[in-house]
GROMACS .gro file of C-alpha atoms in nm:
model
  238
    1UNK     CA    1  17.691   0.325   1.282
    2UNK     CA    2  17.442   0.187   1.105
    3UNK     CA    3  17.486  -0.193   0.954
    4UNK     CA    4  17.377  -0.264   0.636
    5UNK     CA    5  17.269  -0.575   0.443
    6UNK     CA    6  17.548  -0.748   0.194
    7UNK     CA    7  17.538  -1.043   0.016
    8UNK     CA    8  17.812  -1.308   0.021
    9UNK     CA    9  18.004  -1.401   0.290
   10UNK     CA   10  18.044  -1.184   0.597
   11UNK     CA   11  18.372  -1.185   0.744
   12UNK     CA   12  18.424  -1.051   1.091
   13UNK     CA   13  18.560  -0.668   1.081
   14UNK     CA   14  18.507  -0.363   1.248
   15UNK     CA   15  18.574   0.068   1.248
   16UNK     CA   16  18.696   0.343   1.477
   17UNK     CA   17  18.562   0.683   1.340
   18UNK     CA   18  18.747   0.985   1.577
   19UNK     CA   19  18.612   1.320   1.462
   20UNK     CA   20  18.677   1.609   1.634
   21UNK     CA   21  18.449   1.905   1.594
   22UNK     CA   22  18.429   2.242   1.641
   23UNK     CA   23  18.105   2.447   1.814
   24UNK     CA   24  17.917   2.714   1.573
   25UNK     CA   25  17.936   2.951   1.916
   26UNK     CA   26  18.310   2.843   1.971
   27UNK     CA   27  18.531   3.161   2.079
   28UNK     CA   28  18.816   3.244   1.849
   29UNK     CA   29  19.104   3.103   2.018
   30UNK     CA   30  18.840   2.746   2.110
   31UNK     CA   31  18.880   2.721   1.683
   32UNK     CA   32  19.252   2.844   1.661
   33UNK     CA   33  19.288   2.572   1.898
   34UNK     CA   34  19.099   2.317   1.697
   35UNK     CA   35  19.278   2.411   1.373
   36UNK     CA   36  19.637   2.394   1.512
   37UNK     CA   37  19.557   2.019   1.658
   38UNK     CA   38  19.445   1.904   1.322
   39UNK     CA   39  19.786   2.031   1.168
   40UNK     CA   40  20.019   1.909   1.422
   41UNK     CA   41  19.818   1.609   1.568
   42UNK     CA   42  20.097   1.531   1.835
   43UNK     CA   43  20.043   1.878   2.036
   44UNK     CA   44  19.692   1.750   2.109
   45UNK     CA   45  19.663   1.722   2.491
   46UNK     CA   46  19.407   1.369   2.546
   47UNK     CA   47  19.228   1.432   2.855
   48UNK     CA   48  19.076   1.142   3.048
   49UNK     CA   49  18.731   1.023   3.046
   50UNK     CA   50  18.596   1.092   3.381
   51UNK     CA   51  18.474   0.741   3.578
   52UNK     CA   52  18.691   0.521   3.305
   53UNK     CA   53  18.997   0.372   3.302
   54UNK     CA   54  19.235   0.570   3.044
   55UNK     CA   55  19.458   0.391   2.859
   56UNK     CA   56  19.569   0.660   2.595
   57UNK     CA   57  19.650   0.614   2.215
   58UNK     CA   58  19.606   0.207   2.270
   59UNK     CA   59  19.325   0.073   2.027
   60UNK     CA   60  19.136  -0.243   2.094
   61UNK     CA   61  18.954  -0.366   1.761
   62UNK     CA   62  18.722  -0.659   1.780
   63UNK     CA   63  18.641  -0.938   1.663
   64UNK     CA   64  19.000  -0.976   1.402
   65UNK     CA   65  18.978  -1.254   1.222
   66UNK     CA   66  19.285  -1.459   1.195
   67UNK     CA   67  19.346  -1.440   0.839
   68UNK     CA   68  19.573  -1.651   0.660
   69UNK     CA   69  19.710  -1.515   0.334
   70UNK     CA   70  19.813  -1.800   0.073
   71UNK     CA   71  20.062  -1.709  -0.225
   72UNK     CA   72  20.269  -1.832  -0.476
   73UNK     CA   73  20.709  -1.734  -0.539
   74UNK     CA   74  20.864  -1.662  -0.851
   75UNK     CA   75  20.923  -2.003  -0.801
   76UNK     CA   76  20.608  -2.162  -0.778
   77UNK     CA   77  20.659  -2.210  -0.349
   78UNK     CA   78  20.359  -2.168  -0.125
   79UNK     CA   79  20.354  -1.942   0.142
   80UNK     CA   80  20.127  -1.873   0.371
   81UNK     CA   81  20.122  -1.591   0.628
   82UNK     CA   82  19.854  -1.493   0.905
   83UNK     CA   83  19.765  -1.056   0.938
   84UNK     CA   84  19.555  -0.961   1.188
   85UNK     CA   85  19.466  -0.599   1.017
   86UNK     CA   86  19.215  -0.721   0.752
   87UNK     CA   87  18.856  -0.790   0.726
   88UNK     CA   88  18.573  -0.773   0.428
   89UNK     CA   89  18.576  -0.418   0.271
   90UNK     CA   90  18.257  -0.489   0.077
   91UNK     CA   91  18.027  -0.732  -0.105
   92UNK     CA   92  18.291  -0.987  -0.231
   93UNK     CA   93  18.599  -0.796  -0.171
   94UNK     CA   94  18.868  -0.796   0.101
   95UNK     CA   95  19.136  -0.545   0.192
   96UNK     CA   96  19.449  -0.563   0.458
   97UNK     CA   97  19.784  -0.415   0.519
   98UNK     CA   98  20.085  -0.525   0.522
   99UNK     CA   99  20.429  -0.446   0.646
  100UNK     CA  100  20.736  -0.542   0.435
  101UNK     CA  101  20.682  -0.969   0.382
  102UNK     CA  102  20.757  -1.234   0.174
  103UNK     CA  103  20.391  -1.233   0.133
  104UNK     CA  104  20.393  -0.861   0.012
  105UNK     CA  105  20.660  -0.930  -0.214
  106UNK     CA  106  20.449  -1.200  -0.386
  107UNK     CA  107  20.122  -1.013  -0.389
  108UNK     CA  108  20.315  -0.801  -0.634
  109UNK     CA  109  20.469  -1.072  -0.837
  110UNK     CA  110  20.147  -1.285  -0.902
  111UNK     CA  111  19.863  -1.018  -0.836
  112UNK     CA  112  19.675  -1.308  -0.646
  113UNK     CA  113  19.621  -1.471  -0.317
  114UNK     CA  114  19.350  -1.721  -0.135
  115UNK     CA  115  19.219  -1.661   0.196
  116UNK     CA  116  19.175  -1.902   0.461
  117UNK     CA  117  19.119  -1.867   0.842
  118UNK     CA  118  19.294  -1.991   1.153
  119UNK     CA  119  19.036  -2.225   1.301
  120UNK     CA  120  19.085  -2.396   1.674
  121UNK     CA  121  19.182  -2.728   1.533
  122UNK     CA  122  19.465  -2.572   1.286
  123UNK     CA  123  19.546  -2.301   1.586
  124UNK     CA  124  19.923  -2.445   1.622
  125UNK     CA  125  20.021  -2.480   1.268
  126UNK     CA  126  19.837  -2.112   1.159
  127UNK     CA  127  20.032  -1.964   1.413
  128UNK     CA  128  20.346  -2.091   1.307
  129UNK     CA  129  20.297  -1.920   1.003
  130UNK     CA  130  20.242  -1.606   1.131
  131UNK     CA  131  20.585  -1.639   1.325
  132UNK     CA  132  20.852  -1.781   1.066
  133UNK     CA  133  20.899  -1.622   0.722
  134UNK     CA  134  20.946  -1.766   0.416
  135UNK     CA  135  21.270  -1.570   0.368
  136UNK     CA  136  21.403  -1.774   0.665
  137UNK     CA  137  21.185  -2.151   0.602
  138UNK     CA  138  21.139  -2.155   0.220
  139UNK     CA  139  20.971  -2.474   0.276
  140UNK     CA  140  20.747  -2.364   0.579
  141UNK     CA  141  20.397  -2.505   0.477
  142UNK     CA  142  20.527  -2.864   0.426
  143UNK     CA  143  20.722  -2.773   0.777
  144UNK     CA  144  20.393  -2.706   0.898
  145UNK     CA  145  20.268  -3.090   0.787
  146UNK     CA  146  20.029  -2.903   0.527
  147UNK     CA  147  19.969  -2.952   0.182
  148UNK     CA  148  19.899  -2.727  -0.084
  149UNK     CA  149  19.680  -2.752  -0.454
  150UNK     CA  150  19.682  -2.477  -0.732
  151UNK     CA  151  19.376  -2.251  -0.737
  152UNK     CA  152  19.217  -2.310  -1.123
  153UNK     CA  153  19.069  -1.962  -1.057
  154UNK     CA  154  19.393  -1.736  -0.957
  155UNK     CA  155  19.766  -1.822  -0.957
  156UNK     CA  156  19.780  -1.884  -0.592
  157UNK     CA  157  19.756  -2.204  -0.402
  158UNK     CA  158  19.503  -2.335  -0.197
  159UNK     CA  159  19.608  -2.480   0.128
  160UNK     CA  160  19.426  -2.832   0.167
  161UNK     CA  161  19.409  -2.844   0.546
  162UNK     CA  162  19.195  -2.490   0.566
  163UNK     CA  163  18.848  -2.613   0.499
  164UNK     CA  164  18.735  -2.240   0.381
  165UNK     CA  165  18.945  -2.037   0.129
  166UNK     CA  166  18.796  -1.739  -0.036
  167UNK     CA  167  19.034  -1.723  -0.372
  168UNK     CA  168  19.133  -1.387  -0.484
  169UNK     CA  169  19.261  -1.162  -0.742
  170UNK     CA  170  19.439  -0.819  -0.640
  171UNK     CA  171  19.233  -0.507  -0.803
  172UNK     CA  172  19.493  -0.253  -0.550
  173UNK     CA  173  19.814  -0.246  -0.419
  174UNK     CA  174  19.862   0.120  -0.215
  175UNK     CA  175  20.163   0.228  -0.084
  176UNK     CA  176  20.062   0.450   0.265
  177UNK     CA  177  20.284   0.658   0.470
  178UNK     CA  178  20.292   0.412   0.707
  179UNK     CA  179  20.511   0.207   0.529
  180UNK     CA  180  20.284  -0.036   0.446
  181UNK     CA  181  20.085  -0.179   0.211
  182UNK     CA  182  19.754  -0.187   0.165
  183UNK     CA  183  19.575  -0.465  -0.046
  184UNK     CA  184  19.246  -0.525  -0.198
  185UNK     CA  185  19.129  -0.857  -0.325
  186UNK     CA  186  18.774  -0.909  -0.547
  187UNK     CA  187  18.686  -1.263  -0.464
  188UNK     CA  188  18.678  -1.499  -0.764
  189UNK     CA  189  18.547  -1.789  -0.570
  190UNK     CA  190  18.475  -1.983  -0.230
  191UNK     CA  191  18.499  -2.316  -0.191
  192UNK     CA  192  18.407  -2.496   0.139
  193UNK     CA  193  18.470  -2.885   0.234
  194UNK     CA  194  18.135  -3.012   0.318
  195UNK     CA  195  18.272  -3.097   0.666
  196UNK     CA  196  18.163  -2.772   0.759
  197UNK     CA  197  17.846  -2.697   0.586
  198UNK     CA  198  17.474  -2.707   0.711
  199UNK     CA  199  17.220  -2.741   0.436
  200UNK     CA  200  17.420  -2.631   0.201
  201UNK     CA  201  17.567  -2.317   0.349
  202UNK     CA  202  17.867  -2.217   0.545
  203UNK     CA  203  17.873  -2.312   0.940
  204UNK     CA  204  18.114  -2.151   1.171
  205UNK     CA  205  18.001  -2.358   1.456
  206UNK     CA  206  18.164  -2.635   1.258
  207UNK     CA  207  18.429  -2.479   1.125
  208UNK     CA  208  18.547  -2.292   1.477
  209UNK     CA  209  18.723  -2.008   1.339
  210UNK     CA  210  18.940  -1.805   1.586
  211UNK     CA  211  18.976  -1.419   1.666
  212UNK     CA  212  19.296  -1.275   1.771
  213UNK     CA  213  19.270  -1.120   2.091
  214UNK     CA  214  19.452  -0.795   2.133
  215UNK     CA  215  19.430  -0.713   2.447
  216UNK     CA  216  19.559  -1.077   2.577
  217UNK     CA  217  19.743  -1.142   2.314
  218UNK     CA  218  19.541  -1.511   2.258
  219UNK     CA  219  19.342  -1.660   1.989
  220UNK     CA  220  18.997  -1.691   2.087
  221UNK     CA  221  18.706  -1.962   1.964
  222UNK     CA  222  18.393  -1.766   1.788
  223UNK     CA  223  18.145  -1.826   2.012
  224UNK     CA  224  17.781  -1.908   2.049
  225UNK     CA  225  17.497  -1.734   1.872
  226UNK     CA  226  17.320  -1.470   2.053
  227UNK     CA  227  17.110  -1.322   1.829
  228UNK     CA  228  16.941  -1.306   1.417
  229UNK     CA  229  17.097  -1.100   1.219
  230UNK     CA  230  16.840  -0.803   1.089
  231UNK     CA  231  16.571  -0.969   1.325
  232UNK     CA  232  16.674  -0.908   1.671
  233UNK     CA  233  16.629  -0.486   1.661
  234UNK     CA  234  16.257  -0.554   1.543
  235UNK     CA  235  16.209  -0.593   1.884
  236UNK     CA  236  16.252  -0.198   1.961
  237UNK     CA  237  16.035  -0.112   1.680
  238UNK     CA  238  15.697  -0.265   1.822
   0.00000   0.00000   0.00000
């Protein structure tokens, strides 16, 4: 797959495209075959990849940023929840899904959110939110010893302690079959605390974001650079 240049900030994300496909020489029942997988998916027989461990229907999607979604209740309470299954969708927007949460709930009510990410020095507290709900611990950020300030860009709160937020307005809410939700967010603004900023822009050295790790099941530190970013192929080109 071939990346692209975008403007604005790039969050971490990535795709799985499965296609299966069908030979122009195929015999008969080859296609029949073919065309009766793709209408009852579950009768499809996964063979193993010869000289690899198999692990079957298990995916492993890196890097997943460990995104914490801010809102606001009908009553004006800050929440804040971490997903895992979210990432940039496109120059300034940002999509996830979400099962049934207090977050969800509010996404609806107020149409707006900010973004912030779990970073190794917040690692505890970001956590926390992504294992007590707001149904259960109405008062869960100030549990959490944070602090929150209303966005003057969206009606959504900005959590002091994240030193990144990206804030948000909802352009889609999508029901899916999967009983979730599915949000995307055009981002109105960024704001950055200049404790992580290097002339002027952005610096995730400074800021240490972390990546959930799905295979371990651990938060992991962004690590070094290891190469430019539409410089390093030149190389294959000479």
């Amino acid at each position: 797959m071939k990346a692209t240049k975008r403007n604005g900030l790039v969050l971490a994300s990535a795709a799985v495209a499965i296609a299966l496909t069908m030979g122009a020489c195929g015999s008969k029942s080859e296609n029949k075959s073919a065309e009766e997988a793709n209408v009852n998916p579950e009768k499809v027989q996964v063979q193993n990849v010869e000289g690899r461990q198999n692990f079957g229907a298990k995916g492993i999607i890196t890097p997943l940023p460990a995104i914490m979604i801010a809102t606001y209740d009908e009553q004006e309470n800050p929440d804040v929840m971490m997903a895992a299954w979210g990432g940039q969708c496109g120059p300034n927007h940002i999509c996830f899904n979400l099962s049934p949460h207090k977050t969800t709930e509010n996404l609806k009510l107020k149409q707006a959110f900010t973004i912030s990410f779990a970073s190794k020095d917040n690692v505890v507290q970001s956590d926390f939110f992504g294992l007590v709900s707001a149904n259960d611990v109405p008062d869960k950020v100030a549990k959490a010893g944070f602090t929150a300030t209303k966005s003057p860009n969206v009606d959504a709160p900005i959590i002091n302690e994240y030193p990144l937020t990206l804030e948000c307005r909802v352009i889609e809410i999508t029901e899916t079959s999967l009983n979730e939700t599915r949000v995307v967010g055009e981002i109105v603004n960024m704001s950055a605390d200049e404790s992580i900023l290097t002339n002027g822009k952005v610096d995730l050295a400074k800021l240490q974001p972390v990546i959930y790790d799905s295979s371990s099941n651990n938060y992991r530190v962004v690590g070094d650079s290891v190469g430019q970013a539409w410089k390093s192929g030149e190389a294959l080109n000479k």
